[in-house]
Amino acid sequence: MKDWLVEIRRTIHMHPELGFEEVETSRLVAEWLEKFGIEVKRGVAKTGVVGLLRGKRPGKTVAIRADMDALPMDEARPVPYASRIKGKMHACGHDAHVAILLGVAKFFSSNPELVRGNIKWIFQPAEEGGGGGRVMTEEGVLENPKVDAIFGAHVFPLLPVGKVGVYEREGLAATDRFIVKIIGKGGHGAFPHLCKDPILAAGHLITQIHSIVSRNINPIDSAVITIGKISGGTAFNIIPDEVELTGTVRSLTPQVQEELKNRIEIVARGVAQSFGMDYRYDFEYGYPMLINDPEMSKLVARACSKGIGKENIVWVKPAMGGEDFSYYLQKVPGAFFRLGNRNEAKGTIHPYHSSLFDVDEDILPLGVEMFVRIIDEFLGLGIAG
Ligand SMILES: [Zn+2]
Ligand SMILES: [Zn+2]
């Protein structure tokens, strides 16, 4: 199947589309699924596609998911299949995810007699910040028939090709965002006593916010606060009226999440008060934390090890990145796992969202095999030895 998978992946790679704009990608997906004789629903969550293969024998329903969106950036790697669209690139491997899921569809549609229960394919838009996974779940992709378990994978530049990484339970963090506005009183830089300088207050605020993780959070728990943007001021001799700080907050448990949310406001209030200023605080919840069902994680490890050997299964530690696969895992048990993509010889060593990111195409057939084995294991099809 490899040549076919490579062709699909490259077609998508050359024509990257951003979140909720995956019109051509989803058309390609839907057309292949239809060719395979799989029931297809288009236009879910705008550009999402859902496929359903009903087995001849009754059984459980398993879902697998791929994200389809690219990123707003230029590709720097001079490969023949590089992006044809300026300012857009598949720099996170979602093109490979789509090809792999289509490979699974090709496999089962040519062997329908093997299927007991149902297999559902979820091709979702907008993983890169748009929360396509949330919209898909809201539009009922986990119902009719009701999904008993869901599995998703992401290519992974930190593991060599041929290895599969599995999270035992906690996988990825909740990705929340905050904005603090410090409201002072502007004026001439030479007359600070007549002003309330929000830039000075912002300096204190930044250092105090960074004491939250080190002094308020249990060292055994994980937490990140990053202030990624600060804006205020227009010229060297003007004290501005306001300064705004925007940051991201990452956590792996709801307790830590709430602690971070509350503490940032306490610090903002305290600093503003100490300078006689006012403040505004806004906290926006992002993707929820990604928590695997430990039984499903074990199932992934067991099923994959039948193909690649126990020695190639790696229990990976959680990381503070985010993934909107978490929305599915909030509703049904399942597991998110990693397909090693690191290959020094082929230069697939660059991190996600790098303009040099690329996929070792050997992982396409491997990814298909892993999903087939997981489905086999979950539905009890008895395909694999
Ligand atoms: Zn990404
Ligand atoms: Zn991604």
Coordinates of C-alpha atoms and ligand atoms in Angstrom, one line a residue:
M1 CA 0.0 0.0 0.0
K2 CA 3.0 2.3 0.5
D3 CA 3.1 3.9 -3.0
W4 CA -0.6 4.8 -2.8
L5 CA -0.2 6.2 0.8
V6 CA 2.8 8.3 -0.3
E7 CA 0.8 9.7 -3.3
I8 CA -2.1 10.7 -1.0
R9 CA 0.2 12.2 1.6
R10 CA 2.1 14.2 -1.0
T11 CA -1.1 15.4 -2.8
I12 CA -2.3 16.8 0.6
H13 CA 1.2 18.1 1.5
M14 CA 1.4 20.1 -1.7
H15 CA -2.0 21.7 -1.1
P16 CA -2.2 22.6 2.5
E17 CA -5.4 24.2 3.9
L18 CA -5.9 26.0 7.2
G19 CA -8.4 25.2 9.9
F20 CA -12.1 25.0 8.8
E21 CA -10.9 25.7 5.2
E22 CA -9.9 22.1 4.4
V23 CA -12.3 22.0 1.4
E24 CA -10.1 20.1 -1.1
T25 CA -8.6 17.8 1.6
S26 CA -12.0 16.8 2.8
R27 CA -13.2 16.3 -0.8
L28 CA -10.3 14.0 -1.4
V29 CA -11.0 12.1 1.8
A30 CA -14.8 11.8 1.1
E31 CA -14.2 10.6 -2.5
W32 CA -11.8 7.9 -1.4
L33 CA -14.1 6.7 1.3
E34 CA -17.0 6.6 -1.2
K35 CA -14.8 4.6 -3.6
F36 CA -14.2 2.2 -0.8
G37 CA -18.0 1.8 -0.3
I38 CA -17.9 3.3 3.1
E39 CA -20.9 5.4 4.3
V40 CA -19.8 9.1 4.2
K41 CA -21.1 12.2 5.9
R42 CA -19.6 15.4 4.6
G43 CA -19.7 18.9 6.1
V44 CA -19.5 17.9 9.7
A45 CA -18.0 20.9 11.7
K46 CA -17.9 22.7 8.3
T47 CA -15.1 20.7 6.6
G48 CA -15.0 17.5 8.6
V49 CA -15.8 14.1 7.1
V50 CA -17.1 11.0 8.9
G51 CA -16.9 7.5 7.5
L52 CA -18.7 4.4 8.8
L53 CA -18.2 0.8 7.9
R54 CA -20.9 -1.5 9.4
G55 CA -19.7 -5.0 9.9
K56 CA -21.8 -8.0 8.9
R57 CA -21.6 -9.3 12.4
P58 CA -22.7 -7.3 15.5
G59 CA -20.2 -5.9 17.8
K60 CA -18.8 -2.7 19.3
T61 CA -18.1 0.5 17.5
V62 CA -14.5 1.8 17.4
A63 CA -13.6 5.3 16.0
I64 CA -10.2 6.5 14.7
R65 CA -9.4 10.1 14.1
A66 CA -7.2 12.3 12.0
D67 CA -6.8 16.0 11.9
M68 CA -6.5 17.7 8.4
D69 CA -5.3 21.2 8.9
A70 CA -2.0 22.9 7.9
L71 CA -0.3 25.9 9.4
P72 CA 0.1 29.6 8.2
M73 CA 3.8 29.5 7.3
D74 CA 6.2 28.9 4.4
E75 CA 8.0 25.6 3.8
A76 CA 11.8 25.7 3.7
R77 CA 12.7 22.2 2.8
P78 CA 13.4 21.8 -1.0
V79 CA 11.6 18.6 -1.6
P80 CA 9.7 17.9 -4.8
Y81 CA 6.4 17.6 -2.9
A82 CA 6.9 20.9 -1.0
S83 CA 3.9 23.1 -0.5
R84 CA 2.5 24.8 -3.6
I85 CA 0.6 27.3 -1.6
K86 CA 2.5 30.4 -0.4
G87 CA 2.1 31.0 3.3
K88 CA 0.7 27.5 4.1
M89 CA 2.4 24.4 5.1
H90 CA 1.8 20.9 6.6
A91 CA 4.4 21.4 9.3
C92 CA 2.7 19.2 11.9
G93 CA 2.3 15.9 9.9
H94 CA -1.5 16.1 9.6
D95 CA -1.1 15.2 6.0
A96 CA 0.3 11.9 7.1
H97 CA -2.5 11.4 9.6
V98 CA -5.1 11.7 6.9
A99 CA -3.2 9.3 4.6
I100 CA -2.8 6.7 7.3
L101 CA -6.5 6.7 8.2
L102 CA -7.4 6.4 4.5
G103 CA -5.0 3.4 4.4
V104 CA -7.0 1.8 7.2
A105 CA -10.2 2.4 5.2
K106 CA -8.6 0.8 2.2
F107 CA -7.6 -2.2 4.2
F108 CA -11.0 -2.9 5.9
S109 CA -13.1 -2.1 2.8
S110 CA -11.2 -4.7 0.8
N111 CA -11.7 -7.2 3.7
P112 CA -15.2 -6.3 4.9
E113 CA -15.9 -9.9 5.9
L114 CA -13.4 -9.4 8.7
V115 CA -15.3 -6.7 10.4
R116 CA -17.5 -7.4 13.4
G117 CA -19.2 -4.3 14.9
N118 CA -18.5 -0.9 13.3
I119 CA -15.5 1.2 12.4
K120 CA -15.9 5.0 12.3
W121 CA -13.4 7.3 10.6
I122 CA -13.3 10.9 12.0
F123 CA -11.5 13.4 9.8
Q124 CA -11.6 16.7 11.6
P125 CA -10.8 20.2 10.7
A126 CA -8.8 22.8 12.7
E127 CA -6.7 21.1 15.3
E128 CA -4.2 23.9 15.3
G129 CA -6.1 26.2 17.6
G130 CA -9.5 26.1 16.1
G131 CA -10.9 23.3 18.3
G132 CA -12.3 21.3 15.4
G133 CA -12.4 18.3 17.7
R134 CA -14.8 20.2 20.0
V135 CA -17.1 21.1 17.2
M136 CA -17.1 17.5 15.9
T137 CA -18.1 16.2 19.3
E138 CA -20.8 18.9 19.6
E139 CA -22.1 17.8 16.2
G140 CA -22.5 14.3 17.5
V141 CA -19.8 12.3 15.7
L142 CA -19.6 10.0 18.7
E143 CA -23.2 9.0 18.4
N144 CA -25.2 7.0 15.8
P145 CA -23.8 4.5 16.3
K146 CA -22.4 5.3 19.7
V147 CA -18.7 5.0 19.8
D148 CA -17.3 2.6 22.5
A149 CA -13.7 3.7 22.1
I150 CA -11.6 6.1 20.1
F151 CA -8.0 6.1 19.0
G152 CA -5.8 8.8 17.6
A153 CA -2.1 9.2 16.7
H154 CA 0.3 11.9 16.0
V155 CA 3.7 11.6 14.3
F156 CA 6.4 12.3 16.8
P157 CA 9.9 13.8 16.0
L158 CA 11.3 12.7 19.4
L159 CA 11.0 9.0 18.8
P160 CA 12.8 7.0 16.0
V161 CA 10.8 5.6 13.1
G162 CA 9.6 2.1 14.1
K163 CA 8.7 3.0 17.6
V164 CA 5.3 3.8 19.1
G165 CA 4.9 6.0 22.1
V166 CA 1.9 5.6 24.4
Y167 CA 0.8 7.8 27.3
E168 CA -0.3 5.7 30.2
R169 CA -2.9 8.3 31.5
E170 CA -2.1 12.0 31.4
G171 CA -0.8 12.9 27.9
L172 CA -1.1 16.6 27.2
A173 CA -2.0 19.7 29.1
A174 CA -5.0 22.0 29.2
T175 CA -4.0 25.0 27.1
D176 CA -5.7 28.0 28.7
R177 CA -5.0 31.7 28.1
F178 CA -5.0 34.8 30.2
I179 CA -4.9 38.5 29.7
V180 CA -4.1 41.0 32.4
K181 CA -4.5 44.7 31.8
I182 CA -2.9 47.1 34.2
I183 CA -4.6 50.5 34.1
G184 CA -2.4 53.4 35.2
K185 CA -2.3 57.0 34.3
G186 CA -0.2 58.3 31.4
G187 CA 1.8 61.4 31.0
H188 CA 5.3 62.9 30.4
G189 CA 8.2 60.6 31.1
A190 CA 10.0 63.4 32.9
F191 CA 7.2 63.8 35.4
P192 CA 6.5 60.3 36.8
H193 CA 5.2 61.7 40.1
L194 CA 2.2 63.1 38.2
C195 CA 1.5 59.7 36.5
K196 CA 0.8 56.1 37.5
D197 CA 3.3 54.1 35.4
P198 CA 1.8 50.8 34.3
I199 CA 5.1 49.7 32.7
L200 CA 6.8 49.6 36.1
A201 CA 3.8 47.7 37.5
A202 CA 4.0 45.2 34.6
G203 CA 7.6 44.5 35.5
H204 CA 6.7 43.6 39.1
L205 CA 3.7 41.7 37.9
I206 CA 5.8 39.5 35.5
T207 CA 8.3 38.5 38.3
Q208 CA 5.5 37.8 40.7
I209 CA 3.5 35.8 38.3
H210 CA 6.6 33.6 37.8
S211 CA 6.6 32.8 41.5
I212 CA 3.3 31.1 41.3
V213 CA 4.6 27.9 39.7
S214 CA 7.6 27.7 42.0
R215 CA 5.9 28.7 45.3
N216 CA 2.2 27.8 45.0
I217 CA 2.1 24.6 43.0
N218 CA 3.1 21.3 44.5
P219 CA 6.5 20.5 43.0
I220 CA 5.2 17.0 42.1
D221 CA 2.5 18.5 39.9
S222 CA 3.2 20.0 36.5
A223 CA 2.4 23.6 35.6
V224 CA 3.6 26.3 33.1
I225 CA 2.8 30.0 32.9
T226 CA 4.4 31.8 30.0
I227 CA 3.8 35.4 29.3
G228 CA 4.2 35.5 25.6
K229 CA 3.1 39.0 24.8
I230 CA 3.3 42.4 26.4
S231 CA 2.1 45.6 24.9
G232 CA 2.1 49.1 26.2
G233 CA 3.7 52.4 25.3
T234 CA 4.3 54.3 22.1
A235 CA 7.5 56.4 22.7
F236 CA 10.6 56.7 24.9
N237 CA 9.3 59.8 26.8
I238 CA 5.7 58.9 27.3
I239 CA 4.3 57.0 30.2
P240 CA 1.3 55.0 28.8
D241 CA -2.1 54.7 30.3
E242 CA -2.2 50.9 30.1
V243 CA -0.1 47.8 29.7
E244 CA -1.5 44.5 28.6
L245 CA 0.1 41.1 29.2
T246 CA -1.1 37.9 27.5
G247 CA 0.0 34.4 28.4
T248 CA -0.6 30.7 28.3
V249 CA -1.3 28.5 31.3
R250 CA -0.7 24.7 31.1
S251 CA -1.8 22.1 33.6
L252 CA -2.4 18.4 33.8
T253 CA -5.1 18.4 36.5
P254 CA -8.2 20.5 37.2
Q255 CA -6.9 21.3 40.6
V256 CA -3.7 22.9 39.3
Q257 CA -5.7 24.6 36.5
E258 CA -8.0 26.3 39.0
E259 CA -5.1 27.2 41.3
L260 CA -3.2 28.9 38.4
K261 CA -6.3 30.7 37.3
N262 CA -7.0 32.1 40.7
R263 CA -3.4 32.9 41.7
I264 CA -2.7 35.0 38.6
E265 CA -5.7 37.2 39.5
I266 CA -4.7 37.5 43.1
V267 CA -1.2 38.6 42.0
A268 CA -2.6 41.0 39.4
R269 CA -4.9 42.6 42.0
G270 CA -2.2 42.8 44.6
V271 CA 0.4 44.4 42.3
A272 CA -2.2 46.9 40.8
Q273 CA -3.3 47.8 44.3
S274 CA 0.2 48.4 45.6
F275 CA 0.7 50.9 42.8
G276 CA -2.7 52.5 43.2
M277 CA -3.8 51.2 39.8
D278 CA -6.7 49.3 38.4
Y279 CA -6.6 46.0 36.5
R280 CA -8.7 43.7 34.3
Y281 CA -8.3 40.0 34.3
D282 CA -9.6 37.6 31.7
F283 CA -9.1 33.8 31.7
E284 CA -10.1 31.8 28.7
Y285 CA -10.2 28.0 28.8
G286 CA -8.5 26.3 25.8
Y287 CA -8.3 22.6 25.0
P288 CA -8.9 20.4 28.0
M289 CA -6.2 18.1 29.3
L290 CA -5.7 15.0 27.3
I291 CA -6.2 12.0 29.5
N292 CA -6.0 8.4 28.1
D293 CA -8.0 5.6 29.5
P294 CA -5.3 3.4 31.1
E295 CA -7.0 0.2 29.8
M296 CA -7.1 1.6 26.3
S297 CA -3.4 2.7 26.5
K298 CA -2.6 -0.9 27.5
L299 CA -4.6 -2.1 24.5
V300 CA -2.6 0.1 22.2
A301 CA 0.6 -1.1 23.6
R302 CA -0.5 -4.7 23.4
A303 CA -1.8 -4.5 19.8
C304 CA 1.2 -2.5 18.5
S305 CA 3.7 -4.7 20.1
K306 CA 2.3 -7.7 18.1
G307 CA 3.6 -5.8 15.0
I308 CA 6.7 -4.1 16.1
G309 CA 7.7 -6.0 19.3
K310 CA 7.5 -5.0 22.9
E311 CA 10.9 -3.4 22.7
N312 CA 9.6 -0.8 20.4
I313 CA 6.7 0.4 22.6
V314 CA 7.8 3.4 24.7
W315 CA 5.7 4.7 27.6
V316 CA 6.1 8.4 27.0
K317 CA 5.8 11.0 29.7
P318 CA 3.2 13.7 29.5
A319 CA 4.1 17.0 27.9
M320 CA 2.7 20.5 28.3
G321 CA 1.6 20.8 24.7
G322 CA -2.1 20.5 23.8
E323 CA -4.3 18.5 21.5
D324 CA -8.0 18.8 20.8
F325 CA -8.3 15.0 20.7
S326 CA -8.9 15.6 24.4
Y327 CA -12.5 16.6 23.6
Y328 CA -13.3 13.0 22.3
L329 CA -11.5 11.5 25.3
Q330 CA -13.8 13.5 27.6
K331 CA -16.8 11.7 26.2
V332 CA -15.6 8.1 25.5
P333 CA -12.6 6.0 26.6
G334 CA -9.7 5.8 24.2
A335 CA -6.0 6.5 23.8
F336 CA -3.8 8.9 22.0
F337 CA -0.4 7.6 20.9
R338 CA 2.7 8.6 19.0
L339 CA 4.3 7.3 15.8
G340 CA 8.0 7.8 15.9
N341 CA 9.1 9.9 13.0
R342 CA 12.8 10.6 13.7
N343 CA 15.2 9.5 11.0
E344 CA 18.6 11.2 10.9
A345 CA 19.4 9.8 7.4
K346 CA 16.2 11.3 5.9
G347 CA 16.5 14.5 7.9
T348 CA 13.1 14.1 9.6
I349 CA 14.5 15.5 12.8
H350 CA 12.9 18.9 13.0
P351 CA 10.3 19.9 15.6
Y352 CA 6.7 20.4 14.9
H353 CA 5.9 23.7 13.2
S354 CA 9.4 24.1 11.9
S355 CA 9.7 25.2 8.3
L356 CA 11.9 22.2 7.8
F357 CA 9.5 19.7 9.4
D358 CA 8.9 16.5 7.3
V359 CA 7.6 13.0 7.6
D360 CA 9.5 9.8 7.0
E361 CA 7.0 8.2 4.6
D362 CA 7.9 4.7 5.9
I363 CA 5.7 5.5 8.8
L364 CA 2.6 5.7 6.6
P365 CA 2.2 1.9 6.1
L366 CA 3.4 1.4 9.7
G367 CA 0.7 3.7 10.9
V368 CA -1.9 1.8 8.9
E369 CA -0.7 -1.4 10.5
M370 CA -0.8 0.0 14.0
F371 CA -4.4 1.2 13.6
V372 CA -5.5 -2.1 12.0
R373 CA -4.0 -4.0 14.9
I374 CA -5.7 -1.7 17.5
I375 CA -9.0 -2.1 15.8
D376 CA -8.5 -5.8 15.5
E377 CA -7.7 -6.0 19.2
F378 CA -10.6 -3.8 20.3
L379 CA -13.3 -5.4 18.1
G380 CA -11.8 -8.9 18.7
L381 CA -11.6 -9.7 15.0
G382 CA -8.8 -12.2 15.3
I383 CA -6.9 -10.9 12.2
A384 CA -3.5 -10.6 13.7
G385 CA -1.6 -13.5 15.2
Ligands
ZN1 ZN 0.7 21.3 15.4
ZN2 ZN -0.4 18.4 15.1

